[in-house]
Each structure stands twice: as structure tokens, then as C-alpha cells.
Amino acid sequence: MAIRTSYLAGVALALLLVGCKSADATGPGGNNNNNNNNNNNNNTPNTVTIASFAFSPDTMTVTAGTTVTWKNNDTVTHTATADDASFDTGDIGSSASGAHTFAAAGTITYHCAIHPSMHGVIKVTP
Ligand SMILES: [Cu+2]
């Protein structure tokens, strides 16, 4: 009787182990490891700061396809408007941001439509 009980216990234990093993085996297959990194850089690359009625840096070089962001730290509204009208952020209020994605290579000079003395350059490399 004692032998029989321990035999049954052994079979039950074996079944449990098999059950656990098969569960572990299917685990990694169903676990889809997504390595999709959002490149959220807090150093805010490709950002032109607007402060004291000036674009800083006033000349920025980026590769084609890059989105440039203008962050307005002044208390008045500014714009970043291409001299050739190829892009225009529109009004960027105080503490707000505007952005434009530069698809094609080239050198684009721009200004603030509200304060024409403000100038900047975006150099887009292929
Ligand atoms: Cu302005």
C-alpha cells in the first residue's frame, strides 16, 4: 500500500513536471520581444531655440528627412519662415514649438515673419 501510494505520487509529480515543461516551452514562442525603440532623446537634437529675438543656433546642418523643431523661449510670438516660402512653421507662441521636416537637400535661409531682423539657415545634406 505504501509503495503504491508513493508510485501514484511519483506519477502525479511527473505529470506536473511535464505540464510545467510544456508550458515553459510555449512561453518564449508566444512572448514577442518588441525591440521597437522610440528614440526619445531629452537632449532635443535638431532643435533651434528662439530666445531674445534670435535663432540659436542660427545655422543648423541636418540630413534630409530630419524634422527640425523651433522652441520659442521668448514671451512674444515668432515664426520660422523660409525666405523662398518653401516652409513656414506659422505662429509659434511663447513656450510653444513649431516643426518642419526637410525632405530635400539644400540650403534654406529663413526669417521670422513678425520680426524680419531675425534670420537663420538650415543646411540639409543628402
Ligand atoms: Cu519673431
PDB file of C-alpha atoms and ligand atoms in Angstrom:
ATOM      1  CA  MET A   1       0.000   0.000   0.000  1.00  0.00           C
ATOM      2  CA  ALA A   2       2.789   2.341   0.909  1.00  0.00           C
ATOM      3  CA  ILE A   3       4.636   1.508  -2.313  1.00  0.00           C
ATOM      4  CA  ARG A   4       1.525   2.001  -4.400  1.00  0.00           C
ATOM      5  CA  THR A   5       0.833   5.429  -2.831  1.00  0.00           C
ATOM      6  CA  SER A   6       4.341   6.665  -3.478  1.00  0.00           C
ATOM      7  CA  TYR A   7       4.142   5.316  -7.050  1.00  0.00           C
ATOM      8  CA  LEU A   8       0.949   7.282  -7.679  1.00  0.00           C
ATOM      9  CA  ALA A   9       2.511  10.347  -6.082  1.00  0.00           C
ATOM     10  CA  GLY A  10       5.501   9.901  -8.384  1.00  0.00           C
ATOM     11  CA  VAL A  11       3.291   9.679 -11.468  1.00  0.00           C
ATOM     12  CA  ALA A  12       1.358  12.744 -10.358  1.00  0.00           C
ATOM     13  CA  LEU A  13       4.620  14.623  -9.799  1.00  0.00           C
ATOM     14  CA  ALA A  14       5.906  13.525 -13.200  1.00  0.00           C
ATOM     15  CA  LEU A  15       2.719  14.752 -14.875  1.00  0.00           C
ATOM     16  CA  LEU A  16       3.063  18.087 -13.081  1.00  0.00           C
ATOM     17  CA  LEU A  17       6.662  18.427 -14.238  1.00  0.00           C
ATOM     18  CA  VAL A  18       5.711  17.571 -17.823  1.00  0.00           C
ATOM     19  CA  GLY A  19       2.898  20.085 -17.629  1.00  0.00           C
ATOM     20  CA  CYS A  20       5.272  22.780 -16.398  1.00  0.00           C
ATOM     21  CA  LYS A  21       7.854  21.927 -19.024  1.00  0.00           C
ATOM     22  CA  SER A  22       5.392  22.183 -21.892  1.00  0.00           C
ATOM     23  CA  ALA A  23       4.096  25.482 -20.516  1.00  0.00           C
ATOM     24  CA  ASP A  24       7.660  26.828 -20.389  1.00  0.00           C
ATOM     25  CA  ALA A  25       8.324  25.609 -23.916  1.00  0.00           C
ATOM     26  CA  THR A  26       5.421  27.573 -25.363  1.00  0.00           C
ATOM     27  CA  GLY A  27       6.276  30.635 -23.260  1.00  0.00           C
ATOM     28  CA  PRO A  28       9.121  32.083 -25.330  1.00  0.00           C
ATOM     29  CA  GLY A  29       7.263  31.418 -28.598  1.00  0.00           C
ATOM     30  CA  GLY A  30       4.299  33.493 -27.527  1.00  0.00           C
ATOM     31  CA  ASN A  31       6.450  36.130 -25.948  1.00  0.00           C
ATOM     32  CA  ASN A  32       7.048  38.544 -28.789  1.00  0.00           C
ATOM     33  CA  ASN A  33      10.012  40.655 -27.774  1.00  0.00           C
ATOM     34  CA  ASN A  34       9.418  44.035 -29.379  1.00  0.00           C
ATOM     35  CA  ASN A  35      12.653  45.961 -29.754  1.00  0.00           C
ATOM     36  CA  ASN A  36      10.988  48.943 -31.354  1.00  0.00           C
ATOM     37  CA  ASN A  37      12.945  51.738 -29.725  1.00  0.00           C
ATOM     38  CA  ASN A  38      11.415  55.150 -29.603  1.00  0.00           C
ATOM     39  CA  ASN A  39      14.389  57.414 -29.810  1.00  0.00           C
ATOM     40  CA  ASN A  40      13.143  59.890 -27.290  1.00  0.00           C
ATOM     41  CA  ASN A  41      16.170  61.982 -26.627  1.00  0.00           C
ATOM     42  CA  ASN A  42      15.811  64.604 -23.953  1.00  0.00           C
ATOM     43  CA  ASN A  43      18.798  66.488 -25.338  1.00  0.00           C
ATOM     44  CA  THR A  44      16.360  67.552 -28.059  1.00  0.00           C
ATOM     45  CA  PRO A  45      18.595  67.242 -31.120  1.00  0.00           C
ATOM     46  CA  ASN A  46      17.672  69.200 -34.244  1.00  0.00           C
ATOM     47  CA  THR A  47      16.043  71.877 -32.121  1.00  0.00           C
ATOM     48  CA  VAL A  48      16.531  75.580 -32.740  1.00  0.00           C
ATOM     49  CA  THR A  49      15.881  77.658 -29.653  1.00  0.00           C
ATOM     50  CA  ILE A  50      14.335  81.083 -30.125  1.00  0.00           C
ATOM     51  CA  ALA A  51      15.415  83.464 -27.392  1.00  0.00           C
ATOM     52  CA  SER A  52      15.963  87.224 -27.200  1.00  0.00           C
ATOM     53  CA  PHE A  53      14.727  87.633 -30.778  1.00  0.00           C
ATOM     54  CA  ALA A  54      17.345  85.287 -32.221  1.00  0.00           C
ATOM     55  CA  PHE A  55      17.523  81.727 -33.583  1.00  0.00           C
ATOM     56  CA  SER A  56      20.094  79.590 -31.799  1.00  0.00           C
ATOM     57  CA  PRO A  57      21.963  78.040 -33.424  1.00  0.00           C
ATOM     58  CA  ASP A  58      21.432  80.431 -36.296  1.00  0.00           C
ATOM     59  CA  THR A  59      22.835  77.851 -38.717  1.00  0.00           C
ATOM     60  CA  MET A  60      21.949  74.185 -38.340  1.00  0.00           C
ATOM     61  CA  THR A  61      23.024  71.279 -40.544  1.00  0.00           C
ATOM     62  CA  VAL A  62      20.774  68.213 -40.761  1.00  0.00           C
ATOM     63  CA  THR A  63      20.403  65.247 -43.087  1.00  0.00           C
ATOM     64  CA  ALA A  64      17.459  65.004 -45.483  1.00  0.00           C
ATOM     65  CA  GLY A  65      14.374  63.627 -43.789  1.00  0.00           C
ATOM     66  CA  THR A  66      15.148  65.313 -40.489  1.00  0.00           C
ATOM     67  CA  THR A  67      12.476  67.186 -38.599  1.00  0.00           C
ATOM     68  CA  VAL A  68      13.728  70.452 -37.165  1.00  0.00           C
ATOM     69  CA  THR A  69      11.869  71.870 -34.179  1.00  0.00           C
ATOM     70  CA  TRP A  70      11.847  75.531 -33.186  1.00  0.00           C
ATOM     71  CA  LYS A  71      11.235  76.112 -29.490  1.00  0.00           C
ATOM     72  CA  ASN A  72      10.173  79.633 -28.593  1.00  0.00           C
ATOM     73  CA  ASN A  73      11.566  80.693 -25.226  1.00  0.00           C
ATOM     74  CA  ASP A  74      10.611  84.334 -25.727  1.00  0.00           C
ATOM     75  CA  THR A  75       7.452  85.916 -24.324  1.00  0.00           C
ATOM     76  CA  VAL A  76       6.355  87.039 -27.793  1.00  0.00           C
ATOM     77  CA  THR A  77       5.241  85.063 -30.841  1.00  0.00           C
ATOM     78  CA  HIS A  78       7.716  84.207 -33.602  1.00  0.00           C
ATOM     79  CA  THR A  79       7.738  82.188 -36.801  1.00  0.00           C
ATOM     80  CA  ALA A  80      10.348  80.322 -38.794  1.00  0.00           C
ATOM     81  CA  THR A  81       9.536  81.194 -42.395  1.00  0.00           C
ATOM     82  CA  ALA A  82      11.674  80.279 -45.382  1.00  0.00           C
ATOM     83  CA  ASP A  83      12.900  83.224 -47.413  1.00  0.00           C
ATOM     84  CA  ASP A  84      11.767  81.316 -50.526  1.00  0.00           C
ATOM     85  CA  ALA A  85       8.475  80.341 -48.801  1.00  0.00           C
ATOM     86  CA  SER A  86       9.357  76.647 -49.073  1.00  0.00           C
ATOM     87  CA  PHE A  87       8.373  76.167 -45.447  1.00  0.00           C
ATOM     88  CA  ASP A  88       6.629  78.107 -42.709  1.00  0.00           C
ATOM     89  CA  THR A  89       6.025  76.984 -39.151  1.00  0.00           C
ATOM     90  CA  GLY A  90       3.294  79.571 -38.727  1.00  0.00           C
ATOM     91  CA  ASP A  91       2.974  81.413 -35.446  1.00  0.00           C
ATOM     92  CA  ILE A  92       4.929  79.900 -32.568  1.00  0.00           C
ATOM     93  CA  GLY A  93       3.630  81.370 -29.339  1.00  0.00           C
ATOM     94  CA  SER A  94       5.587  81.847 -26.166  1.00  0.00           C
ATOM     95  CA  SER A  95       6.850  78.497 -24.807  1.00  0.00           C
ATOM     96  CA  ALA A  96       5.412  76.719 -27.848  1.00  0.00           C
ATOM     97  CA  SER A  97       7.176  74.815 -30.622  1.00  0.00           C
ATOM     98  CA  GLY A  98       6.910  74.572 -34.371  1.00  0.00           C
ATOM     99  CA  ALA A  99       8.458  71.987 -36.662  1.00  0.00           C
ATOM    100  CA  HIS A 100       9.247  71.228 -40.261  1.00  0.00           C
ATOM    101  CA  THR A 101      10.641  68.117 -41.930  1.00  0.00           C
ATOM    102  CA  PHE A 102      13.276  68.799 -44.572  1.00  0.00           C
ATOM    103  CA  ALA A 103      12.904  66.170 -47.273  1.00  0.00           C
ATOM    104  CA  ALA A 104      15.309  67.511 -49.872  1.00  0.00           C
ATOM    105  CA  ALA A 105      18.955  68.537 -49.629  1.00  0.00           C
ATOM    106  CA  GLY A 106      19.792  72.194 -49.973  1.00  0.00           C
ATOM    107  CA  THR A 107      20.457  75.366 -48.043  1.00  0.00           C
ATOM    108  CA  ILE A 108      17.343  77.164 -46.863  1.00  0.00           C
ATOM    109  CA  THR A 109      17.581  80.610 -45.348  1.00  0.00           C
ATOM    110  CA  TYR A 110      14.670  81.669 -43.168  1.00  0.00           C
ATOM    111  CA  HIS A 111      13.463  84.526 -41.022  1.00  0.00           C
ATOM    112  CA  CYS A 112      10.756  85.439 -38.561  1.00  0.00           C
ATOM    113  CA  ALA A 113       7.748  86.803 -40.423  1.00  0.00           C
ATOM    114  CA  ILE A 114       6.914  89.044 -37.459  1.00  0.00           C
ATOM    115  CA  HIS A 115      10.449  90.314 -36.824  1.00  0.00           C
ATOM    116  CA  PRO A 116      12.282  90.473 -40.165  1.00  0.00           C
ATOM    117  CA  SER A 117      15.600  91.159 -38.458  1.00  0.00           C
ATOM    118  CA  MET A 118      15.651  87.564 -37.198  1.00  0.00           C
ATOM    119  CA  HIS A 119      17.468  85.242 -39.590  1.00  0.00           C
ATOM    120  CA  GLY A 120      18.579  81.605 -39.648  1.00  0.00           C
ATOM    121  CA  VAL A 121      19.884  78.940 -42.017  1.00  0.00           C
ATOM    122  CA  ILE A 122      19.097  75.240 -42.310  1.00  0.00           C
ATOM    123  CA  LYS A 123      21.627  73.261 -44.343  1.00  0.00           C
ATOM    124  CA  VAL A 124      20.168  69.931 -45.469  1.00  0.00           C
ATOM    125  CA  THR A 125      22.677  67.325 -46.590  1.00  0.00           C
ATOM    126  CA  PRO A 126      21.665  64.231 -48.642  1.00  0.00           C
TER     127      PRO A 126
HETATM  128 CU    CU B   1       9.878  86.933 -34.262  1.00  0.00          CU
END
